[in-house]
Coordinates of N, CA, C and O in Angstrom, one line a residue:
M1 N 16.9 14.0 8.0 CA 15.9 13.4 7.7 C 15.2 12.4 7.7 O 16.3 11.1 8.4
L2 N 14.2 12.3 8.6 CA 13.5 10.8 9.0 C 13.6 9.9 8.6 O 13.0 9.9 7.4
N3 N 14.0 8.6 9.2 CA 14.0 7.4 8.8 C 12.9 6.6 9.5 O 13.5 5.4 10.4
D4 N 11.8 6.0 9.1 CA 11.5 5.3 9.8 C 11.4 4.0 9.4 O 9.8 3.0 9.5
L5 N 11.4 3.2 8.1 CA 11.7 2.3 7.2 C 12.7 1.4 8.5 O 13.6 1.4 8.7
T6 N 12.1 -0.2 8.2 CA 12.9 -1.3 8.8 C 13.8 -1.9 7.4 O 13.5 -1.3 6.1
P7 N 15.0 -2.1 8.1 CA 15.5 -2.7 6.5 C 15.2 -3.6 5.8 O 15.7 -3.4 4.3
D8 N 14.1 -4.5 5.9 CA 13.4 -4.9 4.8 C 12.4 -4.2 3.9 O 12.5 -3.9 2.9
S9 N 12.2 -3.4 4.3 CA 11.1 -2.2 3.5 C 12.1 -1.4 3.1 O 11.9 -0.2 2.4
E10 N 13.2 -1.2 3.8 CA 13.7 -0.6 3.5 C 14.5 -0.7 1.4 O 14.4 -0.2 0.6
T11 N 15.1 -1.9 1.5 CA 15.2 -2.7 0.4 C 14.4 -2.7 -0.9 O 14.3 -2.2 -1.9
I12 N 13.0 -2.7 -0.4 CA 11.9 -2.8 -1.0 C 11.4 -1.1 -1.3 O 11.2 -1.7 -2.3
A13 N 11.5 0.0 -0.7 CA 11.5 1.2 -1.0 C 12.1 1.1 -2.1 O 12.1 2.2 -3.0
S14 N 13.9 1.1 -1.8 CA 14.7 1.5 -3.0 C 14.2 0.8 -4.1 O 14.4 1.8 -5.5
E15 N 14.0 -0.1 -4.4 CA 13.4 -1.3 -6.0 C 12.2 0.0 -5.8 O 12.6 -0.2 -7.2
L16 N 11.0 -0.1 -5.4 CA 9.8 0.8 -5.7 C 10.8 2.4 -6.7 O 10.3 2.8 -7.2
D17 N 12.0 3.6 -6.0 CA 12.2 4.5 -6.6 C 12.6 4.0 -7.7 O 12.5 4.6 -9.0
Q18 N 13.3 3.0 -7.7 CA 14.0 2.4 -9.1 C 12.8 2.6 -9.9 O 13.5 2.3 -11.2
D19 N 12.0 1.8 -9.4 CA 11.0 1.5 -10.6 C 9.7 1.9 -11.2 O 9.2 1.4 -11.7
L20 N 9.8 3.2 -10.5 CA 9.1 4.3 -10.3 C 9.1 4.9 -11.7 O 10.1 5.3 -12.0
I21 N 8.3 5.2 -12.7 CA 8.3 4.9 -14.0 C 7.0 6.1 -15.0 O 6.2 5.5 -14.7
Q22 N 7.8 7.1 -14.5 CA 6.1 8.4 -14.8 C 5.4 8.4 -14.3 O 4.6 8.3 -14.1
G23 N 5.6 7.7 -12.8 CA 4.4 7.9 -11.7 C 4.0 6.4 -11.6 O 2.7 6.5 -10.9
K24 N 4.7 5.8 -12.3 CA 3.7 4.6 -12.0 C 4.3 3.1 -11.6 O 5.8 3.3 -11.8
L25 N 3.9 2.8 -10.5 CA 4.6 1.7 -9.6 C 4.8 0.5 -10.5 O 4.3 -0.2 -11.3
A26 N 6.1 -0.7 -10.2 CA 5.9 -1.6 -11.3 C 5.4 -2.7 -9.4 O 5.5 -2.6 -8.8
A27 N 4.1 -2.8 -10.7 CA 2.8 -3.5 -9.5 C 3.8 -5.0 -8.8 O 3.0 -5.2 -7.9
S28 N 4.3 -5.6 -9.7 CA 4.9 -6.8 -8.7 C 5.3 -7.0 -7.8 O 5.6 -7.2 -6.9
L29 N 6.0 -5.8 -7.5 CA 6.8 -5.3 -6.1 C 5.5 -4.8 -5.0 O 5.9 -4.9 -4.0
I30 N 4.6 -4.2 -5.2 CA 3.6 -4.3 -4.0 C 2.3 -5.1 -3.6 O 1.9 -5.3 -3.2
L31 N 2.0 -6.0 -5.2 CA 1.1 -6.8 -5.6 C 1.0 -8.0 -4.4 O 2.2 -8.3 -3.8
H32 N -0.1 -8.2 -3.4 CA -0.1 -9.1 -2.7 C 0.7 -9.0 -0.9 O 0.9 -9.3 0.0
N33 N 1.6 -7.7 -1.3 CA 1.9 -7.2 0.4 C 1.3 -6.4 1.2 O -0.3 -5.9 0.6
E34 N 1.2 -6.4 2.7 CA 0.7 -6.4 3.4 C 1.3 -4.6 3.8 O 2.4 -4.7 3.9
G35 N 0.0 -3.8 4.5 CA 0.4 -2.9 5.1 C -0.5 -2.2 5.5 O -1.4 -3.2 6.3
V36 N -1.1 -1.3 6.2 CA -1.6 -0.8 7.2 C -2.4 0.9 6.7 O -1.1 2.0 6.2
T37 N -3.4 1.2 6.8 CA -4.3 2.4 6.5 C -3.8 3.6 7.6 O -3.7 3.3 8.9
L38 N -3.3 4.5 7.3 CA -3.1 5.9 7.4 C -4.1 6.8 7.8 O -4.1 7.4 8.9
T39 N -5.3 6.2 7.2 CA -6.3 7.1 7.1 C -7.4 6.1 6.6 O -7.1 5.1 6.5
D40 N -8.9 6.4 7.2 CA -10.0 5.8 6.8 C -9.9 6.1 5.5 O -10.2 7.3 4.7
L41 N -10.8 5.1 4.7 CA -10.6 4.3 3.4 C -12.5 4.9 3.5 O -12.9 3.6 3.7
H42 N -12.8 5.8 3.0 CA -14.1 5.9 2.2 C -14.7 5.5 0.7 O -14.9 6.2 0.3
P43 N -14.4 5.1 -0.1 CA -13.3 4.4 -0.1 C -12.0 4.1 -0.5 O -11.1 3.7 -0.3
V44 N -11.5 5.9 -0.9 CA -10.5 6.4 -0.7 C -9.8 6.7 0.3 O -10.2 7.3 1.3
G45 N -8.3 6.7 0.5 CA -7.5 6.7 1.5 C -6.2 6.9 1.5 O -5.5 6.7 0.0
A46 N -5.4 6.5 2.2 CA -3.7 6.1 2.2 C -3.2 5.7 3.1 O -4.2 4.9 4.6
A47 N -2.5 4.7 2.2 CA -1.9 3.7 3.3 C -0.1 3.7 3.6 O -0.1 4.3 2.7
K48 N 0.1 2.6 4.3 CA 1.9 3.0 4.6 C 1.6 1.7 3.7 O 2.0 0.3 4.6
I49 N 2.6 0.7 2.9 CA 3.0 -0.5 2.0 C 3.7 -0.9 1.9 O 4.4 0.5 1.1
S50 N 5.0 -1.5 2.0 CA 6.4 -2.1 2.3 C 7.3 -0.4 2.5 O 8.4 0.1 1.8
G51 N 7.1 0.0 3.4 CA 7.2 1.0 3.6 C 7.0 2.4 2.6 O 7.4 3.8 3.5
V52 N 6.3 2.1 1.8 CA 5.9 4.1 1.2 C 4.1 3.9 1.0 O 3.3 3.4 1.7
H53 N 4.1 5.5 1.1 CA 2.7 5.7 1.2 C 2.4 6.4 0.3 O 2.6 6.3 -0.6
L54 N 1.3 5.4 0.2 CA 0.4 5.5 -1.5 C -0.8 5.8 -0.9 O -1.5 5.7 -0.2
D55 N -1.4 6.0 -2.3 CA -3.1 6.2 -2.0 C -3.8 5.4 -3.0 O -3.2 4.3 -3.6
V56 N -4.6 4.8 -1.5 CA -5.3 3.5 -2.0 C -6.8 3.4 -2.2 O -7.3 4.5 -1.9
I57 N -8.0 2.5 -2.6 CA -8.8 2.1 -2.9 C -9.2 0.6 -2.4 O -8.4 0.1 -2.8
S58 N -10.0 0.9 -1.5 CA -11.0 -0.7 -1.2 C -12.1 -0.9 -2.2 O -12.0 0.1 -3.0
H59 N -13.0 -1.4 -2.3 CA -13.5 -2.1 -3.1 C -14.8 -1.7 -2.5 O -16.3 -2.7 -2.4
G60 N -15.3 -0.7 -2.2 CA -16.5 0.1 -1.6 C -16.6 0.5 -0.5 O -17.2 0.8 0.1
E61 N -15.9 -0.4 0.4 CA -16.3 -0.7 2.0 C -15.3 0.4 2.5 O -14.2 0.9 2.1
H62 N -15.7 0.9 4.1 CA -15.0 2.0 4.7 C -14.3 1.1 5.0 O -14.3 -0.1 6.1
I63 N -12.8 1.2 5.8 CA -12.4 0.7 6.6 C -11.4 1.8 7.1 O -10.8 3.1 6.6
T64 N -11.1 1.7 8.8 CA -11.3 2.5 9.3 C -9.4 3.2 9.3 O -8.5 1.6 9.1
S65 N -8.9 3.9 10.0 CA -7.4 3.9 10.1 C -6.4 2.8 10.5 O -7.5 2.6 11.8
Q66 N -5.3 2.6 11.0 CA -4.9 2.0 11.3 C -4.9 0.6 11.2 O -5.3 -0.1 12.1
T67 N -5.9 -0.2 10.3 CA -6.1 -1.1 10.2 C -5.6 -1.9 8.9 O -4.8 -1.2 7.9
K68 N -5.1 -3.4 8.9 CA -4.2 -4.3 8.3 C -5.1 -4.5 7.2 O -5.9 -4.6 7.1
I69 N -3.7 -3.7 6.0 CA -4.8 -4.3 4.5 C -3.8 -5.3 3.9 O -2.4 -5.5 4.0
I70 N -4.3 -5.6 3.0 CA -3.5 -6.3 1.9 C -3.6 -5.7 0.1 O -5.1 -5.3 0.5
V71 N -2.9 -5.4 -0.1 CA -3.1 -5.1 -2.3 C -3.5 -6.1 -2.1 O -2.4 -7.2 -2.9
T72 N -4.7 -6.2 -3.5 CA -5.3 -7.0 -3.9 C -4.9 -6.7 -5.5 O -5.4 -8.0 -5.8
E73 N -4.8 -5.4 -5.8 CA -5.2 -5.5 -7.8 C -4.3 -4.0 -7.3 O -4.2 -3.2 -6.6
I74 N -3.9 -4.4 -8.4 CA -2.9 -2.8 -9.3 C -3.6 -2.3 -10.5 O -4.0 -3.7 -11.2
E75 N -4.9 -1.4 -10.5 CA -5.5 -1.1 -11.8 C -5.5 -0.2 -12.2 O -5.3 1.0 -12.2
G76 N -3.7 0.1 -12.9 CA -3.1 1.4 -13.9 C -2.5 1.7 -12.6 O -1.7 0.9 -12.1
N77 N -3.0 3.1 -12.6 CA -2.2 3.9 -11.2 C -3.2 3.9 -10.0 O -2.5 4.0 -8.9
R78 N -4.0 2.7 -9.9 CA -4.9 2.6 -8.7 C -4.1 1.6 -8.1 O -4.1 0.7 -8.9
V79 N -4.3 1.2 -6.4 CA -3.8 0.4 -5.7 C -5.3 0.3 -4.9 O -5.3 1.1 -4.4
V80 N -5.3 -1.3 -5.4 CA -7.0 -2.2 -4.5 C -6.3 -2.7 -3.3 O -5.5 -3.6 -3.4
V81 N -7.2 -2.1 -2.1 CA -6.3 -3.0 -1.0 C -7.7 -3.6 -0.6 O -9.0 -3.7 -0.7
E82 N -7.6 -4.7 0.1 CA -8.9 -5.4 1.2 C -8.4 -5.7 2.6 O -6.9 -5.7 2.7
K83 N -9.5 -5.3 3.8 CA -8.9 -5.9 4.9 C -8.4 -6.7 5.0 O -8.9 -8.1 4.5
I84 N -7.4 -6.8 6.3 CA -7.2 -8.7 6.6 C -7.9 -8.8 8.1 O -7.9 -8.5 8.5
N85 N -8.7 -9.6 7.3 CA -9.4 -10.3 8.3 C -8.8 -11.4 9.8 O -7.9 -12.4 9.0
A86 N -8.7 -11.0 10.6 CA -8.1 -11.5 12.3 C -8.8 -12.9 12.2 O -9.8 -12.8 12.9
D87 N -8.2 -13.7 11.9 CA -9.4 -14.9 12.4 C -8.7 -15.9 13.8 O -7.7 -15.4 14.2

């Protein structure tokens, strides 16, 4: 089994596994966490957040693959993200 998680994300991923209840994420574990898009978001796609691959959605904007993002909202089983602006 391949393991590409850092120690901190391993801990978070372990907590996520324990808090997955009938397919729903414990929002407090990923809300406001940063990640990176794995695919383009049009506005739906995939991202890696806290070492976990998730389906995510933006607020209608197109975000390209390998862009840094942050989780801004959890709406039921939807993980809403925004692009992190590089200042």
